[in-house]
Coordinates of C-alpha atoms in Angstrom, one line a residue:
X251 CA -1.2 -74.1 -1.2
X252 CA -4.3 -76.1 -2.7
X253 CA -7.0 -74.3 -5.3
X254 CA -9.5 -74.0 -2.1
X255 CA -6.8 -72.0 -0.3
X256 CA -6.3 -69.7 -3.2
X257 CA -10.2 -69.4 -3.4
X258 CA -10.7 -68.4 0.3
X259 CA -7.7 -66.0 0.2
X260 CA -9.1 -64.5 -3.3
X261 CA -13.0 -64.7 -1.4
X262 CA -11.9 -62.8 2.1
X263 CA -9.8 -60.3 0.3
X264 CA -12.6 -59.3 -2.1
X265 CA -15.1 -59.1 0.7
X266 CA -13.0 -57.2 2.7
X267 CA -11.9 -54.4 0.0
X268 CA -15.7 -54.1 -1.1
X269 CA -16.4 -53.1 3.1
X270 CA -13.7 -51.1 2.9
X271 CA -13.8 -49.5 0.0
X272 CA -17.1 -48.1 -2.0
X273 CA -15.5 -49.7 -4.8
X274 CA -15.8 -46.5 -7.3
X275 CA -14.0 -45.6 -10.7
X276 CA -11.0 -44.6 -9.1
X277 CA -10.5 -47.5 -7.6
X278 CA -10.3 -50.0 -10.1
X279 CA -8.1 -47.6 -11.8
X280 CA -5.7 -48.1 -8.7
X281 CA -6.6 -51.6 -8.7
X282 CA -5.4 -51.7 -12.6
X283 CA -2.3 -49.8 -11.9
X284 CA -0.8 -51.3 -9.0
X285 CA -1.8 -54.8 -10.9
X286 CA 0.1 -53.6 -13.9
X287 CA 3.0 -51.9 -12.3
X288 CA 3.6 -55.5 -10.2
X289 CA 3.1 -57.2 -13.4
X290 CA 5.6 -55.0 -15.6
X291 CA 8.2 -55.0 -12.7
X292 CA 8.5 -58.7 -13.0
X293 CA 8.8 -58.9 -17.3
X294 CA 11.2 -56.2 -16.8
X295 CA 13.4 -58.2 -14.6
X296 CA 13.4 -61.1 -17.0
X297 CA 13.6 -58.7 -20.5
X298 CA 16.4 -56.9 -19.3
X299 CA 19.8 -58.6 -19.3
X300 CA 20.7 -56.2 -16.3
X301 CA 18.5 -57.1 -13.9
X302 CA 18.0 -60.3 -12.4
X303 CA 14.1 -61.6 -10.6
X304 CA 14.3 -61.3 -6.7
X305 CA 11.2 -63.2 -5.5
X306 CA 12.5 -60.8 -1.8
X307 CA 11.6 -57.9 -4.1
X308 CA 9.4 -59.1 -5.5
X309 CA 7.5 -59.8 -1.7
X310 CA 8.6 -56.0 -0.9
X311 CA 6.6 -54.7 -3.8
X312 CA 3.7 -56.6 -2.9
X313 CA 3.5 -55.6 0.9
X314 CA 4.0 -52.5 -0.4
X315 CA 0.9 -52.6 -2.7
X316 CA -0.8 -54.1 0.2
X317 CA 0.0 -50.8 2.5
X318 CA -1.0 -48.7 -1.1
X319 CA -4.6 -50.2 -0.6
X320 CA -4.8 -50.5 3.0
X321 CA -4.1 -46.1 3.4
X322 CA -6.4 -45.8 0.6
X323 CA -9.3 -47.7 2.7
X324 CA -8.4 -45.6 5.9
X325 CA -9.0 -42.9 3.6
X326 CA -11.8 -43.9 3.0
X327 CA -13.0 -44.1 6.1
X328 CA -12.2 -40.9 6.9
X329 CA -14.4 -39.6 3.9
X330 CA -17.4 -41.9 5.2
X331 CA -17.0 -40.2 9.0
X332 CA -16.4 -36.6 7.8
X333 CA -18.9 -36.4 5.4
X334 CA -16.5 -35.7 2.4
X335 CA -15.6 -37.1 -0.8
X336 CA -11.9 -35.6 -0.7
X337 CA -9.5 -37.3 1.0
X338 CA -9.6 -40.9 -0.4
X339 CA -9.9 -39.4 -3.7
X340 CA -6.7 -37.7 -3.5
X341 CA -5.2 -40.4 -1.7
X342 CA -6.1 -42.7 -4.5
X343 CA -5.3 -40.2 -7.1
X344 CA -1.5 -40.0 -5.6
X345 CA -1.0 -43.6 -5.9
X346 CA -2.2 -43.8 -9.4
X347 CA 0.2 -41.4 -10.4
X348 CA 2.9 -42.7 -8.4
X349 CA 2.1 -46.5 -10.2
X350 CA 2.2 -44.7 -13.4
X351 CA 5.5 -43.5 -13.5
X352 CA 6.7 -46.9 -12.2
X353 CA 4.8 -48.2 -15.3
X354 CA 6.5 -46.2 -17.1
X355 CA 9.9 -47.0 -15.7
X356 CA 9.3 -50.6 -15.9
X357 CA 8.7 -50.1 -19.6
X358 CA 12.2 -47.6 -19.9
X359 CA 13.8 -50.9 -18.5
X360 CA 12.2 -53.2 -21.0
X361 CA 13.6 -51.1 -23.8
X362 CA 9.9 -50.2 -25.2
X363 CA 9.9 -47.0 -27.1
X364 CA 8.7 -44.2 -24.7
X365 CA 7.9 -40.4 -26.0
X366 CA 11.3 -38.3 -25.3
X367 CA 9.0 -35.8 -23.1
X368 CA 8.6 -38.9 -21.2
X369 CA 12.0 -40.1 -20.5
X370 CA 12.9 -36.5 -19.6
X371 CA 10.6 -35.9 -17.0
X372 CA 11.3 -39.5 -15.8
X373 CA 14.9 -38.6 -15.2
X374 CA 13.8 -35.2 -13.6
X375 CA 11.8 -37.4 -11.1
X376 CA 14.5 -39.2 -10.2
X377 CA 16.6 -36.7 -9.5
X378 CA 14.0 -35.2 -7.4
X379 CA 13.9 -38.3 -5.3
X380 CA 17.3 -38.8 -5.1
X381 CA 18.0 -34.7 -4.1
X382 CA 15.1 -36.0 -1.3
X383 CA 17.0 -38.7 -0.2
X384 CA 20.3 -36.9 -0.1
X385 CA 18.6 -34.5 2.6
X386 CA 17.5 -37.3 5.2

Protein backbone atom coordinates (compact mmCIF):
# COMPACT_ATOMS: atom_id res chain seq x y z
CA UNK A 1 0.00 0.00 0.00
CA UNK A 2 1.60 3.41 -1.30
CA UNK A 3 1.42 6.86 0.99
CA UNK A 4 -1.64 8.11 -1.41
CA UNK A 5 -3.46 4.91 -0.36
CA UNK A 6 -2.86 5.50 3.28
CA UNK A 7 -4.01 9.17 2.70
CA UNK A 8 -7.42 8.35 1.05
CA UNK A 9 -8.12 5.60 3.62
CA UNK A 10 -7.05 8.14 6.54
CA UNK A 11 -9.25 11.10 4.33
CA UNK A 12 -12.65 8.81 3.77
CA UNK A 13 -12.55 7.54 7.33
CA UNK A 14 -12.29 11.02 8.87
CA UNK A 15 -15.03 12.29 6.68
CA UNK A 16 -17.10 9.64 7.42
CA UNK A 17 -16.81 9.55 11.42
CA UNK A 18 -17.24 13.55 11.31
CA UNK A 19 -20.95 12.66 9.37
CA UNK A 20 -21.49 10.17 11.61
CA UNK A 21 -20.53 11.35 14.61
CA UNK A 22 -20.92 15.22 16.07
CA UNK A 23 -17.55 14.73 17.00
CA UNK A 24 -17.99 15.84 20.85
CA UNK A 25 -15.70 15.42 24.13
CA UNK A 26 -16.70 12.04 24.57
CA UNK A 27 -15.70 11.09 21.55
CA UNK A 28 -12.27 11.76 21.34
CA UNK A 29 -12.03 10.31 24.72
CA UNK A 30 -13.26 6.96 23.00
CA UNK A 31 -11.15 7.85 20.13
CA UNK A 32 -8.01 8.12 22.74
CA UNK A 33 -8.91 4.93 24.53
CA UNK A 34 -9.55 2.51 21.94
CA UNK A 35 -6.16 4.12 20.30
CA UNK A 36 -4.42 3.45 23.53
CA UNK A 37 -5.87 0.19 24.50
CA UNK A 38 -4.72 -1.18 20.68
CA UNK A 39 -1.51 0.46 21.19
CA UNK A 40 -0.76 -1.03 24.84
CA UNK A 41 -2.16 -4.55 23.69
CA UNK A 42 0.63 -4.74 21.22
CA UNK A 43 3.83 -3.42 23.74
CA UNK A 44 2.33 -5.88 26.09
CA UNK A 45 2.75 -8.68 23.70
CA UNK A 46 6.34 -7.85 23.05
CA UNK A 47 7.23 -6.77 26.99
CA UNK A 48 5.95 -9.79 28.37
CA UNK A 49 8.04 -12.96 27.91
CA UNK A 50 4.57 -14.86 28.04
CA UNK A 51 2.83 -13.70 25.36
CA UNK A 52 3.83 -13.80 21.84
CA UNK A 53 2.37 -10.87 18.87
CA UNK A 54 -0.45 -12.41 16.73
CA UNK A 55 -0.91 -10.00 13.84
CA UNK A 56 -4.67 -12.50 13.62
CA UNK A 57 -5.22 -10.88 16.99
CA UNK A 58 -4.14 -8.24 16.46
CA UNK A 59 -6.83 -7.86 13.09
CA UNK A 60 -9.59 -9.17 15.70
CA UNK A 61 -8.92 -6.24 17.97
CA UNK A 62 -9.11 -3.88 15.35
CA UNK A 63 -12.46 -5.11 13.67
CA UNK A 64 -13.52 -5.09 16.91
CA UNK A 65 -12.67 -1.41 17.50
CA UNK A 66 -14.15 -0.82 14.16
CA UNK A 67 -17.73 -2.40 15.39
CA UNK A 68 -16.91 -0.16 19.00
CA UNK A 69 -17.16 3.03 16.67
CA UNK A 70 -19.59 1.89 14.20
CA UNK A 71 -22.51 1.08 17.39
CA UNK A 72 -21.44 4.28 18.76
CA UNK A 73 -22.40 6.20 15.38
CA UNK A 74 -25.85 4.25 15.17
CA UNK A 75 -26.09 5.59 18.49
CA UNK A 76 -25.76 8.42 17.43
CA UNK A 77 -28.12 8.39 15.04
CA UNK A 78 -30.64 7.42 17.08
CA UNK A 79 -30.04 10.57 19.47
CA UNK A 80 -30.18 12.91 16.19
CA UNK A 81 -33.84 11.10 15.22
CA UNK A 82 -35.25 10.96 18.73
CA UNK A 83 -34.40 14.22 19.77
CA UNK A 84 -32.08 13.08 22.75
CA UNK A 85 -28.72 13.41 23.92
CA UNK A 86 -28.75 9.93 25.87
CA UNK A 87 -28.17 7.05 24.18
CA UNK A 88 -24.88 7.68 22.31
CA UNK A 89 -23.63 9.15 25.44
CA UNK A 90 -24.04 6.07 27.26
CA UNK A 91 -23.11 4.03 24.50
CA UNK A 92 -19.84 5.85 24.39
CA UNK A 93 -19.46 6.02 28.00
CA UNK A 94 -19.63 1.96 28.16
CA UNK A 95 -16.92 1.64 25.75
CA UNK A 96 -14.67 3.96 27.54
CA UNK A 97 -14.88 2.07 30.49
CA UNK A 98 -14.72 -1.13 28.88
CA UNK A 99 -11.19 0.29 26.96
CA UNK A 100 -10.13 1.36 30.38
CA UNK A 101 -9.91 -1.72 32.14
CA UNK A 102 -8.23 -3.28 29.10
CA UNK A 103 -5.68 -0.43 29.53
CA UNK A 104 -5.34 -1.37 32.56
CA UNK A 105 -4.92 -5.03 31.93
CA UNK A 106 -2.52 -4.41 29.19
CA UNK A 107 -0.44 -2.49 31.68
CA UNK A 108 -0.88 -5.64 34.64
CA UNK A 109 0.72 -7.66 31.64
CA UNK A 110 3.56 -5.26 31.07
CA UNK A 111 4.53 -5.52 34.76
CA UNK A 112 3.88 -1.54 35.40
CA UNK A 113 3.07 -0.93 38.94
CA UNK A 114 -0.80 -0.62 39.24
CA UNK A 115 -2.62 0.60 42.73
CA UNK A 116 -3.64 -2.85 44.73
CA UNK A 117 -7.40 -1.46 44.69
CA UNK A 118 -6.84 -1.79 41.06
CA UNK A 119 -5.50 -5.21 40.55
CA UNK A 120 -8.34 -6.39 42.89
CA UNK A 121 -11.13 -5.11 41.19
CA UNK A 122 -9.43 -6.26 37.99
CA UNK A 123 -9.50 -9.87 39.08
CA UNK A 124 -13.14 -9.40 40.33
CA UNK A 125 -13.98 -8.43 36.73
CA UNK A 126 -12.67 -11.28 35.42
CA UNK A 127 -14.21 -13.45 37.38
CA UNK A 128 -17.39 -11.85 36.59
CA UNK A 129 -16.85 -12.50 33.01
CA UNK A 130 -15.73 -15.68 33.32
CA UNK A 131 -18.94 -16.74 35.86
CA UNK A 132 -20.82 -15.02 32.55
CA UNK A 133 -19.28 -17.26 30.21
CA UNK A 134 -19.68 -20.31 32.39
CA UNK A 135 -23.57 -19.69 32.04
CA UNK A 136 -23.85 -19.62 28.10
Amino acid sequence: MNDNSISFIVGVTGGFLSYCFDVSPFFHVLLWAVTLDLITGIVASFVNEHMMFNSKRLSKGICKKIIILTLVGFSHQLDLMLHLDVICSTVTFFFIGSDGLSILENCAKMNIPLPNVLLRSLEQVKELGSNDNKKH
